[in-house]
PDB file of N, CA and C and ligand atoms in Angstrom:
ATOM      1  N   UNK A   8       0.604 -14.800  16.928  1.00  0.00           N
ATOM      2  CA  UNK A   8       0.940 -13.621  16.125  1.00  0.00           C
ATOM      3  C   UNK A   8       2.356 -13.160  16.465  1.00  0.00           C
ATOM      4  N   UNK A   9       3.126 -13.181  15.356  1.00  0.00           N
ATOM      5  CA  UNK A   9       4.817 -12.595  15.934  1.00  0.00           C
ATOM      6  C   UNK A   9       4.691 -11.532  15.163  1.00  0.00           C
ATOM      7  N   UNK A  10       5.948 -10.577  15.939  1.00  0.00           N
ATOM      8  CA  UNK A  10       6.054  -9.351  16.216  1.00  0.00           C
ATOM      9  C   UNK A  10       7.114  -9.163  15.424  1.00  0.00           C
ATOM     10  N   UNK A  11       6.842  -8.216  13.723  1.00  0.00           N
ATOM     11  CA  UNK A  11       7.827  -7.885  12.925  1.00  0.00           C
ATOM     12  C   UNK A  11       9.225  -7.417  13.138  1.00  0.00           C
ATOM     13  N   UNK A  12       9.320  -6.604  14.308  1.00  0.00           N
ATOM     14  CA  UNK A  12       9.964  -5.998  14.689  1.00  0.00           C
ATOM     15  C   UNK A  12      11.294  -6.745  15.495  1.00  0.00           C
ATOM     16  N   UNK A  13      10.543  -7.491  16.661  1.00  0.00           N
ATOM     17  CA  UNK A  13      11.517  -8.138  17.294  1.00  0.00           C
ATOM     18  C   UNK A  13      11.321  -9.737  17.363  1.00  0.00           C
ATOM     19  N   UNK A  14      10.279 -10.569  16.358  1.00  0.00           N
ATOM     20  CA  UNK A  14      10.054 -11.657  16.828  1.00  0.00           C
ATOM     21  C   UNK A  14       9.541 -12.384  17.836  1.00  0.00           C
ATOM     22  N   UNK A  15       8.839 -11.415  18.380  1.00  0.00           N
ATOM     23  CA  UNK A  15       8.679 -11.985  19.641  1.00  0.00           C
ATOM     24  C   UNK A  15       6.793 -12.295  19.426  1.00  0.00           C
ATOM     25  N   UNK A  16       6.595 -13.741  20.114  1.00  0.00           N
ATOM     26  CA  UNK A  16       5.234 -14.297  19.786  1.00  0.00           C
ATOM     27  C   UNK A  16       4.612 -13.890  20.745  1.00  0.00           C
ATOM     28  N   UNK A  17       3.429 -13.066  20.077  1.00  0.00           N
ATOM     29  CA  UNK A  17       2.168 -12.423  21.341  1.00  0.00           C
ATOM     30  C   UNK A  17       1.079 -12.989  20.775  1.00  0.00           C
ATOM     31  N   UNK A  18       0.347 -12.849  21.895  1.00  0.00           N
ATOM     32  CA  UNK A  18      -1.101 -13.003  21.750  1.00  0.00           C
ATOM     33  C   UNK A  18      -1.956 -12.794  20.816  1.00  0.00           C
ATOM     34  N   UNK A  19      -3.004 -13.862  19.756  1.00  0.00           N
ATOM     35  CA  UNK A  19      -3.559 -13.151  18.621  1.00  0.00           C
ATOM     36  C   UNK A  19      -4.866 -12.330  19.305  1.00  0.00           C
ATOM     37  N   UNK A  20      -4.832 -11.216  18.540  1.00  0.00           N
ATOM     38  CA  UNK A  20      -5.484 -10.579  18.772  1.00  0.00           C
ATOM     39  C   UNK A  20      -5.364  -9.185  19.154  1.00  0.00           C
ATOM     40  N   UNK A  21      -3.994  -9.293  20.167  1.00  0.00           N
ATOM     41  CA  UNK A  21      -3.454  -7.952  20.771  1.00  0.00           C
ATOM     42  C   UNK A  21      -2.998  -6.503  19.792  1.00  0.00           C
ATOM     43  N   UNK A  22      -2.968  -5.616  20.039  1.00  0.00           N
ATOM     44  CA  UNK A  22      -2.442  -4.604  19.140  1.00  0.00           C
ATOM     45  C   UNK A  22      -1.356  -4.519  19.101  1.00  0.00           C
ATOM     46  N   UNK A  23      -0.629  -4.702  20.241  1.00  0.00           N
ATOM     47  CA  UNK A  23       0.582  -3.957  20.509  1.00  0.00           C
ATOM     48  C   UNK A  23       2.281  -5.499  20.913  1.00  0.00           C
ATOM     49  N   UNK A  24       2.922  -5.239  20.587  1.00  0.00           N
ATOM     50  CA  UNK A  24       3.983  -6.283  20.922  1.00  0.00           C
ATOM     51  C   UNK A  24       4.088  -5.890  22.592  1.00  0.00           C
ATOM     52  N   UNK A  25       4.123  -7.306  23.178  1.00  0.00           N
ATOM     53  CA  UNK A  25       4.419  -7.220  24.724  1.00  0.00           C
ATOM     54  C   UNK A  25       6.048  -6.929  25.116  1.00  0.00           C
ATOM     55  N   UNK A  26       6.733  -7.062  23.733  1.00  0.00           N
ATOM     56  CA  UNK A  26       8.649  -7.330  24.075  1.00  0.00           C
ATOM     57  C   UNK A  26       8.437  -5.427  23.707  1.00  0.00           C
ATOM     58  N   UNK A  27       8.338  -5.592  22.900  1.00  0.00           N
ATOM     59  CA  UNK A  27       9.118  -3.519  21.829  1.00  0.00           C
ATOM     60  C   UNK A  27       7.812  -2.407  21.781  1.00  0.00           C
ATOM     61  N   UNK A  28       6.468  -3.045  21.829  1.00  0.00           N
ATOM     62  CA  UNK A  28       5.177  -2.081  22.021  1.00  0.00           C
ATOM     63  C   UNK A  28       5.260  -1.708  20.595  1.00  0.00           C
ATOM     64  N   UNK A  29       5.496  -2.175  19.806  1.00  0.00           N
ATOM     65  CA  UNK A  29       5.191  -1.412  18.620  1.00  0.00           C
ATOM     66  C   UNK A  29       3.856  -2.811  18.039  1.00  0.00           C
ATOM     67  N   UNK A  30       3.298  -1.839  17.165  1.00  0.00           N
ATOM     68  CA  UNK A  30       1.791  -2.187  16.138  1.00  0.00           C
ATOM     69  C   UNK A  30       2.079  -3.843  15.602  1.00  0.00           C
ATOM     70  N   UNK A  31       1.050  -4.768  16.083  1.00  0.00           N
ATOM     71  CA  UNK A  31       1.023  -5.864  15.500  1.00  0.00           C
ATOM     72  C   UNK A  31       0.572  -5.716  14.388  1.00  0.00           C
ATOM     73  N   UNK A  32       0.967  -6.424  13.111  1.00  0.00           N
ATOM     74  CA  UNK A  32       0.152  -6.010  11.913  1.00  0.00           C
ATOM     75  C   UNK A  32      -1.231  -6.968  12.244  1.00  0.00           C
ATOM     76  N   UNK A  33      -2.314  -6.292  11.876  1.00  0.00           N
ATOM     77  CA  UNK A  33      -3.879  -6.925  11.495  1.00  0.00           C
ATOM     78  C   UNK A  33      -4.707  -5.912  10.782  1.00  0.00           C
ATOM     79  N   UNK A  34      -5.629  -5.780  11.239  1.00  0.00           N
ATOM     80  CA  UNK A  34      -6.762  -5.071  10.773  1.00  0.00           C
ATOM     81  C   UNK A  34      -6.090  -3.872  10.240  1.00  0.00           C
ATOM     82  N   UNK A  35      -5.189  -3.185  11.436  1.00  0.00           N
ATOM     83  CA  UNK A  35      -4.388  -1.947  10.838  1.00  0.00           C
ATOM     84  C   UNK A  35      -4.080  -1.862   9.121  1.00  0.00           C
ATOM     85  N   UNK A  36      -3.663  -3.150   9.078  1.00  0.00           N
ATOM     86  CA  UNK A  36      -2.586  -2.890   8.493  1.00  0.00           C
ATOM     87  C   UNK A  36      -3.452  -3.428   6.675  1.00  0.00           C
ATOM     88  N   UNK A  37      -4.703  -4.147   6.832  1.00  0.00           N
ATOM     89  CA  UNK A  37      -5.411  -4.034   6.130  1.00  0.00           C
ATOM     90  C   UNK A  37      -5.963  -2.988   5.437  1.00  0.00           C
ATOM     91  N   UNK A  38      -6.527  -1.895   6.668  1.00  0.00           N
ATOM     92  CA  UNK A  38      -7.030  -0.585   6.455  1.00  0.00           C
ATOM     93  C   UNK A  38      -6.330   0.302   5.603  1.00  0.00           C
ATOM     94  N   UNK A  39      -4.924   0.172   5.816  1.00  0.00           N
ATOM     95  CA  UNK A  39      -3.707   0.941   5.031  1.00  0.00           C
ATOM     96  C   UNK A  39      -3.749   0.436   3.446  1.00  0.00           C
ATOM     97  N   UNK A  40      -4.072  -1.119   3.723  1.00  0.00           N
ATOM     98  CA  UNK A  40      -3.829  -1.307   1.863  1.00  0.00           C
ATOM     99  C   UNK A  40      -5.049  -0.940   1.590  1.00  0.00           C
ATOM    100  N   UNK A  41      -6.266  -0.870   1.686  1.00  0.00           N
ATOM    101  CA  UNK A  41      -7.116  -0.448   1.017  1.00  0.00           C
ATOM    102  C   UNK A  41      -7.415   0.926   0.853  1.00  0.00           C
ATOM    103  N   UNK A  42      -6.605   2.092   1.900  1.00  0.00           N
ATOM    104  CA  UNK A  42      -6.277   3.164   1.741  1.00  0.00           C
ATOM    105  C   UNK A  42      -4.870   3.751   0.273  1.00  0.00           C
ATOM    106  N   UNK A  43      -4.394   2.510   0.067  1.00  0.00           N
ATOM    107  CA  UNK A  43      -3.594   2.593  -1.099  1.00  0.00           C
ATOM    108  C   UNK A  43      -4.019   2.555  -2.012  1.00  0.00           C
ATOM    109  N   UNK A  44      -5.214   2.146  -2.203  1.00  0.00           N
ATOM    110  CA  UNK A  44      -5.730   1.652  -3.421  1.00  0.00           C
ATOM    111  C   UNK A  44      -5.949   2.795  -4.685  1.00  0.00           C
ATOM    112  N   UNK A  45      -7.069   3.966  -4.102  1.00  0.00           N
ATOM    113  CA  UNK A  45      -6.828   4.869  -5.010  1.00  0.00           C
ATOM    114  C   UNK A  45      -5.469   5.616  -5.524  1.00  0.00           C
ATOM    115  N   UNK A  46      -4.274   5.312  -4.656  1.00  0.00           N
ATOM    116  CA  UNK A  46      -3.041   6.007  -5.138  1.00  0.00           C
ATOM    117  C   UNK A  46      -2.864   4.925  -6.436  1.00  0.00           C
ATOM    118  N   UNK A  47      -3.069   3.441  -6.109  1.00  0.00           N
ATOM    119  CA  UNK A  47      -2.503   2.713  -7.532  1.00  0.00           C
ATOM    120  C   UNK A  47      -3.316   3.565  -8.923  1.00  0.00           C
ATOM    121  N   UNK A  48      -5.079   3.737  -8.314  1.00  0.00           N
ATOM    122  CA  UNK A  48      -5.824   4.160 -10.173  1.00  0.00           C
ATOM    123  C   UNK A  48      -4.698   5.717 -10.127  1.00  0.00           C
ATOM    124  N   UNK A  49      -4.300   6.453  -9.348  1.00  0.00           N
ATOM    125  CA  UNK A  49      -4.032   7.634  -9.885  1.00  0.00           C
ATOM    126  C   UNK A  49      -2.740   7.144 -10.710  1.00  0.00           C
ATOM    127  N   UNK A  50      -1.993   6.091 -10.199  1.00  0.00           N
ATOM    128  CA  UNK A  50      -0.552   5.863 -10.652  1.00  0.00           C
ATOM    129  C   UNK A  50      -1.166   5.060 -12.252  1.00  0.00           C
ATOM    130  N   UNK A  51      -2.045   4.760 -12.243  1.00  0.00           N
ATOM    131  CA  UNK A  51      -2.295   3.857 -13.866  1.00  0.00           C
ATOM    132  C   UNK A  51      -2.878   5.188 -14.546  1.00  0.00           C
ATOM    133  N   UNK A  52      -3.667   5.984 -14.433  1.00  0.00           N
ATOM    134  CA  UNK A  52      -4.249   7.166 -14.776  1.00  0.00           C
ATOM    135  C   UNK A  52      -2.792   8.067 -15.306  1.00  0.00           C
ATOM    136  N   UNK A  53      -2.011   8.005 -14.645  1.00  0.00           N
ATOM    137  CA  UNK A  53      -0.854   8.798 -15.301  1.00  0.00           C
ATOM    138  C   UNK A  53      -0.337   8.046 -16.383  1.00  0.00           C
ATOM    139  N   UNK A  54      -0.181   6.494 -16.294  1.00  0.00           N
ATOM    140  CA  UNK A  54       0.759   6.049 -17.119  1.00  0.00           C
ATOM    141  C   UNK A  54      -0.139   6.140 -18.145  1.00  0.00           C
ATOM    142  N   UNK A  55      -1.434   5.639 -18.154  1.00  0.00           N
ATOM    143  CA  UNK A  55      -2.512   6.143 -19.573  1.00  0.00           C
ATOM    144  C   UNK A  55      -2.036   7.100 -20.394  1.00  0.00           C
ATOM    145  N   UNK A  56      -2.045   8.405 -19.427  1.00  0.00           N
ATOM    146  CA  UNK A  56      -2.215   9.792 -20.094  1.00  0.00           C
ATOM    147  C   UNK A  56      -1.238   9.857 -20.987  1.00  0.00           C
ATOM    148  N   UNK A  57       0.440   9.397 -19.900  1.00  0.00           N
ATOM    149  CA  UNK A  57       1.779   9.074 -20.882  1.00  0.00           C
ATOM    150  C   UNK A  57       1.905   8.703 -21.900  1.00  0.00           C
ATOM    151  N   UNK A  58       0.848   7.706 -21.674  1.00  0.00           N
ATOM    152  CA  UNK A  58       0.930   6.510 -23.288  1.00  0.00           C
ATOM    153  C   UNK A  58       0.277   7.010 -24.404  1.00  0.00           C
ATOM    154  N   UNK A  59      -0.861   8.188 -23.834  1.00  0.00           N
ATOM    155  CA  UNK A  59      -1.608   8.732 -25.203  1.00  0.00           C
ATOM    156  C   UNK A  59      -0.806   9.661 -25.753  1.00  0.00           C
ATOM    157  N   UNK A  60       0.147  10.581 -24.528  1.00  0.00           N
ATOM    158  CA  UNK A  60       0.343  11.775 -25.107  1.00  0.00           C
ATOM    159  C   UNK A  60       1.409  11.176 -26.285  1.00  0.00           C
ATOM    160  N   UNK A  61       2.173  10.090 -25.982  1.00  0.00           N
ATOM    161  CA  UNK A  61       3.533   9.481 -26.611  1.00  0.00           C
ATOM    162  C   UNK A  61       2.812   9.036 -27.790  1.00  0.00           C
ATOM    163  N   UNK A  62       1.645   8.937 -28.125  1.00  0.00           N
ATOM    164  CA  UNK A  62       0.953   8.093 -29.026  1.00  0.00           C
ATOM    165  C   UNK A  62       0.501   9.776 -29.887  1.00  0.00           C
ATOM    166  N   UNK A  63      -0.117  10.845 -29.527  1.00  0.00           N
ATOM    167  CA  UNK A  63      -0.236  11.890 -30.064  1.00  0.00           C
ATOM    168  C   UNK A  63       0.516  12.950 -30.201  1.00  0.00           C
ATOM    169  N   UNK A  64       1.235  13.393 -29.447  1.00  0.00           N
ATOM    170  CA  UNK A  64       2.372  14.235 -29.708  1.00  0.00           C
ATOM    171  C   UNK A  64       3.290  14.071 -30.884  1.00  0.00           C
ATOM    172  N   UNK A  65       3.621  13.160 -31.418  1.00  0.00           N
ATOM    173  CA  UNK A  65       4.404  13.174 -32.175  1.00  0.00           C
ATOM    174  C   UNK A  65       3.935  13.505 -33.645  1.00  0.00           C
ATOM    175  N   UNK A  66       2.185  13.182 -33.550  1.00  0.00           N
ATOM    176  CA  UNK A  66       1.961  13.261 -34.670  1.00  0.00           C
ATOM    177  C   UNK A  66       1.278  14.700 -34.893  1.00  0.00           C
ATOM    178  N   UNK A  67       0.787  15.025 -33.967  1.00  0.00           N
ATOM    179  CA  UNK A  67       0.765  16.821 -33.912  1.00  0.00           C
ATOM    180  C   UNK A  67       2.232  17.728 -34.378  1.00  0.00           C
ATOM    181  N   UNK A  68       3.125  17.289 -33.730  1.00  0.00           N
ATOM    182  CA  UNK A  68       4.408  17.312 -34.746  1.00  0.00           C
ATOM    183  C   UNK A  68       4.295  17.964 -36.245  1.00  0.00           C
ATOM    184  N   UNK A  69       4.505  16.745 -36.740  1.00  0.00           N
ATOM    185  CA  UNK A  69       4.474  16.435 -37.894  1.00  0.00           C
ATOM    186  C   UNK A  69       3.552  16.690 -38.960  1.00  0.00           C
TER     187      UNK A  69
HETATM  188 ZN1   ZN B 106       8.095  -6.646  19.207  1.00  0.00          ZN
END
């Protein structure tokens, strides 16, 4: 497992880099994308809404 930060090859498994101590990516870093996930439906949920209002507004308009 190498270490984003400084390259340096540690141990799989470990959390932490043995050279800089900062976060090996693994499991962490899994947990985070699936913690993203509901931000993507809110980010498609907006562009929806965009697309209807652009699709109705104009004709309320008119
Ligand atoms: Zn490191």
């Amino acid at each position: 497992m190498r270490c984003v930060y400084c390259n340096t090859e540690n141990e799989t498994g470990s959390k932490r880099c043995r050279h800089c101590g900062m976060p090996l990516p693994g499991k962490d870093l899994r947990d985070r994308k699936r913690l993203r996930r509901p931000f993507l439906w809110l980010f498609w949920l907006v562009v929806i809404f965009c697309a209807v209002m652009i699709l109705i507004l104009p004709r309320s308009v008119a």
